[in-house]
């Protein structure tokens, strides 16, 4: 199995390795999406580093779907929702079967004022990605969007389902 240090040791040996750059961006995204893990300056630095790593990966391999997806996630977390939307579109154009891209594109759509797109995108994400842990995230995204649409009962139902899948998921 790969070491958890794979992106870092590979980057040291080969700084233009697309998989390692994408892995670094994903690591940064995990930190950015859980900001209570670190000080605000560290989270801001991880956000910048992750976006730069994704951009470098995409400069080497413009069609790398996972790099587009993580770039979108990092843009969205930074409040750059238009840029995030474009990155998710590119991710899905290169791999329409990427559940993560569907899920986060749906969540980002809610921030763009298109909350009605979130639940269908998250249903697509769940059909493509069978990971219960991620289903909790997609259900949370749906509950959030339904709340924005004023559908409180549906929102509560989705948030409860999210917690049933993962009781420790703090966002739900």
mmCIF file of C-alpha atoms in Angstrom:
data_model
loop_
_atom_site.group_PDB
_atom_site.id
_atom_site.type_symbol
_atom_site.label_atom_id
_atom_site.label_comp_id
_atom_site.label_asym_id
_atom_site.label_seq_id
_atom_site.Cartn_x
_atom_site.Cartn_y
_atom_site.Cartn_z
ATOM 1 C CA UNK A 1 0.000 0.000 0.000
ATOM 2 C CA UNK A 2 0.994 3.595 -0.560
ATOM 3 C CA UNK A 3 2.500 5.511 2.278
ATOM 4 C CA UNK A 4 0.579 8.513 3.555
ATOM 5 C CA UNK A 5 3.701 10.446 2.614
ATOM 6 C CA UNK A 6 3.313 9.510 -1.073
ATOM 7 C CA UNK A 7 2.524 13.016 -2.373
ATOM 8 C CA UNK A 8 5.374 14.592 -0.453
ATOM 9 C CA UNK A 9 8.147 12.090 -1.139
ATOM 10 C CA UNK A 10 7.110 11.869 -4.790
ATOM 11 C CA UNK A 11 7.042 15.662 -5.124
ATOM 12 C CA UNK A 12 10.520 15.819 -3.650
ATOM 13 C CA UNK A 13 11.763 13.389 -6.310
ATOM 14 C CA UNK A 14 9.547 14.599 -9.159
ATOM 15 C CA UNK A 15 8.037 18.064 -8.625
ATOM 16 C CA UNK A 16 5.927 17.803 -11.791
ATOM 17 C CA UNK A 17 4.168 14.545 -10.862
ATOM 18 C CA UNK A 18 0.467 15.232 -11.501
ATOM 19 C CA UNK A 19 -0.793 12.556 -9.083
ATOM 20 C CA UNK A 20 1.431 13.843 -6.290
ATOM 21 C CA UNK A 21 0.397 17.465 -6.918
ATOM 22 C CA UNK A 22 -3.257 16.434 -6.891
ATOM 23 C CA UNK A 23 -2.658 14.447 -3.687
ATOM 24 C CA UNK A 24 -1.122 17.505 -2.076
ATOM 25 C CA UNK A 25 -4.103 19.619 -3.162
ATOM 26 C CA UNK A 26 -6.500 17.022 -1.710
ATOM 27 C CA UNK A 27 -4.600 17.029 1.584
ATOM 28 C CA UNK A 28 -4.861 20.818 1.690
ATOM 29 C CA UNK A 29 -8.581 20.607 0.891
ATOM 30 C CA UNK A 30 -9.137 18.269 3.837
ATOM 31 C CA UNK A 31 -7.546 20.830 6.125
ATOM 32 C CA UNK A 32 -9.493 23.709 4.572
ATOM 33 C CA UNK A 33 -12.817 21.860 4.846
ATOM 34 C CA UNK A 34 -12.129 21.166 8.549
ATOM 35 C CA UNK A 35 -10.743 24.533 9.677
ATOM 36 C CA UNK A 36 -11.005 23.682 13.369
ATOM 37 C CA UNK A 37 -7.989 21.391 12.863
ATOM 38 C CA UNK A 38 -5.563 24.299 12.637
ATOM 39 C CA UNK A 39 -5.023 27.992 13.215
ATOM 40 C CA UNK A 40 -6.679 30.336 10.697
ATOM 41 C CA UNK A 41 -3.335 31.311 9.130
ATOM 42 C CA UNK A 42 -2.469 27.659 8.572
ATOM 43 C CA UNK A 43 -5.853 27.043 6.945
ATOM 44 C CA UNK A 44 -5.401 30.102 4.700
ATOM 45 C CA UNK A 45 -1.939 28.901 3.717
ATOM 46 C CA UNK A 46 -3.272 25.398 2.986
ATOM 47 C CA UNK A 47 -5.984 26.940 0.827
ATOM 48 C CA UNK A 48 -3.433 28.898 -1.206
ATOM 49 C CA UNK A 49 -1.032 25.948 -1.445
ATOM 50 C CA UNK A 50 -3.798 23.570 -2.505
ATOM 51 C CA UNK A 51 -5.051 25.892 -5.236
ATOM 52 C CA UNK A 52 -1.478 26.367 -6.496
ATOM 53 C CA UNK A 53 -0.805 22.611 -6.488
ATOM 54 C CA UNK A 54 -4.034 21.960 -8.413
ATOM 55 C CA UNK A 55 -3.232 24.737 -10.911
ATOM 56 C CA UNK A 56 0.253 23.313 -11.461
ATOM 57 C CA UNK A 57 -1.156 19.806 -11.939
ATOM 58 C CA UNK A 58 -3.622 21.183 -14.482
ATOM 59 C CA UNK A 59 -0.901 23.104 -16.310
ATOM 60 C CA UNK A 60 0.823 19.737 -16.828
ATOM 61 C CA UNK A 61 -2.318 17.654 -17.450
ATOM 62 C CA UNK A 62 -5.219 19.958 -18.423
ATOM 63 C CA UNK A 63 -7.707 17.097 -18.557
ATOM 64 C CA UNK A 64 -7.023 15.671 -15.088
ATOM 65 C CA UNK A 65 -10.533 15.362 -13.666
ATOM 66 C CA UNK A 66 -9.552 14.890 -10.010
ATOM 67 C CA UNK A 67 -7.341 17.990 -10.121
ATOM 68 C CA UNK A 68 -10.239 20.027 -11.558
ATOM 69 C CA UNK A 69 -12.520 18.672 -8.832
ATOM 70 C CA UNK A 70 -10.194 19.482 -5.928
ATOM 71 C CA UNK A 71 -9.516 22.885 -7.482
ATOM 72 C CA UNK A 72 -13.279 23.494 -7.446
ATOM 73 C CA UNK A 73 -13.545 22.378 -3.839
ATOM 74 C CA UNK A 74 -10.768 24.773 -2.828
ATOM 75 C CA UNK A 75 -12.241 27.658 -4.838
ATOM 76 C CA UNK A 76 -15.636 27.056 -3.247
ATOM 77 C CA UNK A 77 -14.169 26.980 0.263
ATOM 78 C CA UNK A 78 -12.438 30.296 -0.498
ATOM 79 C CA UNK A 79 -15.757 31.843 -1.534
ATOM 80 C CA UNK A 80 -14.818 31.907 -5.225
ATOM 81 C CA UNK A 81 -18.013 30.122 -6.221
ATOM 82 C CA UNK A 82 -18.005 31.159 -9.896
ATOM 83 C CA UNK A 83 -14.486 29.809 -10.348
ATOM 84 C CA UNK A 84 -15.505 26.682 -8.440
ATOM 85 C CA UNK A 85 -18.460 26.166 -10.764
ATOM 86 C CA UNK A 86 -16.151 26.308 -13.774
ATOM 87 C CA UNK A 87 -13.730 23.840 -12.208
ATOM 88 C CA UNK A 88 -16.557 21.385 -11.451
ATOM 89 C CA UNK A 89 -17.848 21.724 -15.013
ATOM 90 C CA UNK A 90 -14.369 20.889 -16.337
ATOM 91 C CA UNK A 91 -14.075 17.946 -13.921
ATOM 92 C CA UNK A 92 -17.395 16.526 -15.092
ATOM 93 C CA UNK A 93 -16.595 17.187 -18.754
ATOM 94 C CA UNK A 94 -13.496 15.019 -18.410
ATOM 95 C CA UNK A 95 -15.136 12.356 -16.189
ATOM 96 C CA UNK A 96 -18.922 12.463 -15.853
ATOM 97 C CA UNK A 97 -18.770 9.437 -13.548
ATOM 98 C CA UNK A 98 -16.913 11.217 -10.761
ATOM 99 C CA UNK A 99 -19.326 11.206 -7.824
ATOM 100 C CA UNK A 100 -17.313 13.698 -5.806
ATOM 101 C CA UNK A 101 -17.493 16.276 -8.597
ATOM 102 C CA UNK A 102 -21.272 15.857 -8.869
ATOM 103 C CA UNK A 103 -21.706 16.204 -5.103
ATOM 104 C CA UNK A 104 -19.575 19.295 -4.673
ATOM 105 C CA UNK A 105 -20.912 20.878 -7.873
ATOM 106 C CA UNK A 106 -24.398 20.519 -6.410
ATOM 107 C CA UNK A 107 -23.339 22.098 -3.130
ATOM 108 C CA UNK A 108 -21.595 24.932 -4.955
ATOM 109 C CA UNK A 109 -24.761 25.487 -7.032
ATOM 110 C CA UNK A 110 -26.593 26.357 -3.811
ATOM 111 C CA UNK A 111 -24.092 29.158 -3.185
ATOM 112 C CA UNK A 112 -24.656 30.374 -6.737
ATOM 113 C CA UNK A 113 -28.382 30.747 -6.051
ATOM 114 C CA UNK A 114 -29.326 27.476 -7.740
ATOM 115 C CA UNK A 115 -30.152 25.395 -4.662
ATOM 116 C CA UNK A 116 -32.727 23.421 -6.664
ATOM 117 C CA UNK A 117 -29.795 21.715 -8.461
ATOM 118 C CA UNK A 118 -28.210 20.409 -5.260
ATOM 119 C CA UNK A 119 -30.369 17.384 -4.419
ATOM 120 C CA UNK A 120 -30.361 15.949 -7.968
ATOM 121 C CA UNK A 121 -26.571 16.387 -8.149
ATOM 122 C CA UNK A 122 -26.160 14.720 -4.762
ATOM 123 C CA UNK A 123 -28.434 11.843 -5.755
ATOM 124 C CA UNK A 124 -26.214 11.345 -8.801
ATOM 125 C CA UNK A 125 -23.133 11.461 -6.544
ATOM 126 C CA UNK A 126 -24.620 8.790 -4.252
ATOM 127 C CA UNK A 127 -25.461 6.534 -7.193
ATOM 128 C CA UNK A 128 -21.858 6.788 -8.430
ATOM 129 C CA UNK A 129 -20.048 6.630 -5.084
ATOM 130 C CA UNK A 130 -21.226 3.940 -2.672
ATOM 131 C CA UNK A 131 -19.130 5.179 0.292
ATOM 132 C CA UNK A 132 -21.413 5.636 3.309
ATOM 133 C CA UNK A 133 -19.096 8.312 4.671
ATOM 134 C CA UNK A 134 -19.546 10.404 1.556
ATOM 135 C CA UNK A 135 -23.283 9.774 1.502
ATOM 136 C CA UNK A 136 -23.447 11.565 4.815
ATOM 137 C CA UNK A 137 -21.797 14.571 3.185
ATOM 138 C CA UNK A 138 -24.120 14.498 0.160
ATOM 139 C CA UNK A 139 -27.173 14.250 2.430
ATOM 140 C CA UNK A 140 -25.912 17.232 4.435
ATOM 141 C CA UNK A 141 -25.447 19.229 1.216
ATOM 142 C CA UNK A 142 -29.026 18.368 0.228
ATOM 143 C CA UNK A 143 -30.355 19.350 3.654
ATOM 144 C CA UNK A 144 -28.512 22.660 3.449
ATOM 145 C CA UNK A 145 -29.957 23.404 0.000
ATOM 146 C CA UNK A 146 -33.477 22.438 1.031
ATOM 147 C CA UNK A 147 -33.201 24.827 3.978
ATOM 148 C CA UNK A 148 -32.207 27.614 1.570
ATOM 149 C CA UNK A 149 -35.291 26.792 -0.489
ATOM 150 C CA UNK A 150 -37.495 27.081 2.598
ATOM 151 C CA UNK A 151 -38.371 23.394 2.677
ATOM 152 C CA UNK A 152 -37.687 22.872 6.366
ATOM 153 C CA UNK A 153 -39.261 19.413 6.754
ATOM 154 C CA UNK A 154 -37.294 18.002 3.819
ATOM 155 C CA UNK A 155 -34.150 19.699 5.103
ATOM 156 C CA UNK A 156 -34.513 18.166 8.562
ATOM 157 C CA UNK A 157 -35.156 14.746 7.033
ATOM 158 C CA UNK A 158 -31.975 14.919 4.927
ATOM 159 C CA UNK A 159 -29.902 16.210 7.848
ATOM 160 C CA UNK A 160 -31.176 13.353 10.023
ATOM 161 C CA UNK A 161 -30.264 10.844 7.310
ATOM 162 C CA UNK A 162 -26.811 12.414 7.174
ATOM 163 C CA UNK A 163 -26.383 11.905 10.910
ATOM 164 C CA UNK A 164 -27.707 8.330 10.692
ATOM 165 C CA UNK A 165 -24.983 7.542 8.162
ATOM 166 C CA UNK A 166 -22.277 9.281 10.193
ATOM 167 C CA UNK A 167 -23.240 10.385 13.726
ATOM 168 C CA UNK A 168 -19.937 12.214 14.164
ATOM 169 C CA UNK A 169 -20.382 14.423 11.079
ATOM 170 C CA UNK A 170 -20.363 17.850 12.706
ATOM 171 C CA UNK A 171 -21.815 19.859 9.845
ATOM 172 C CA UNK A 172 -25.131 18.004 9.911
#
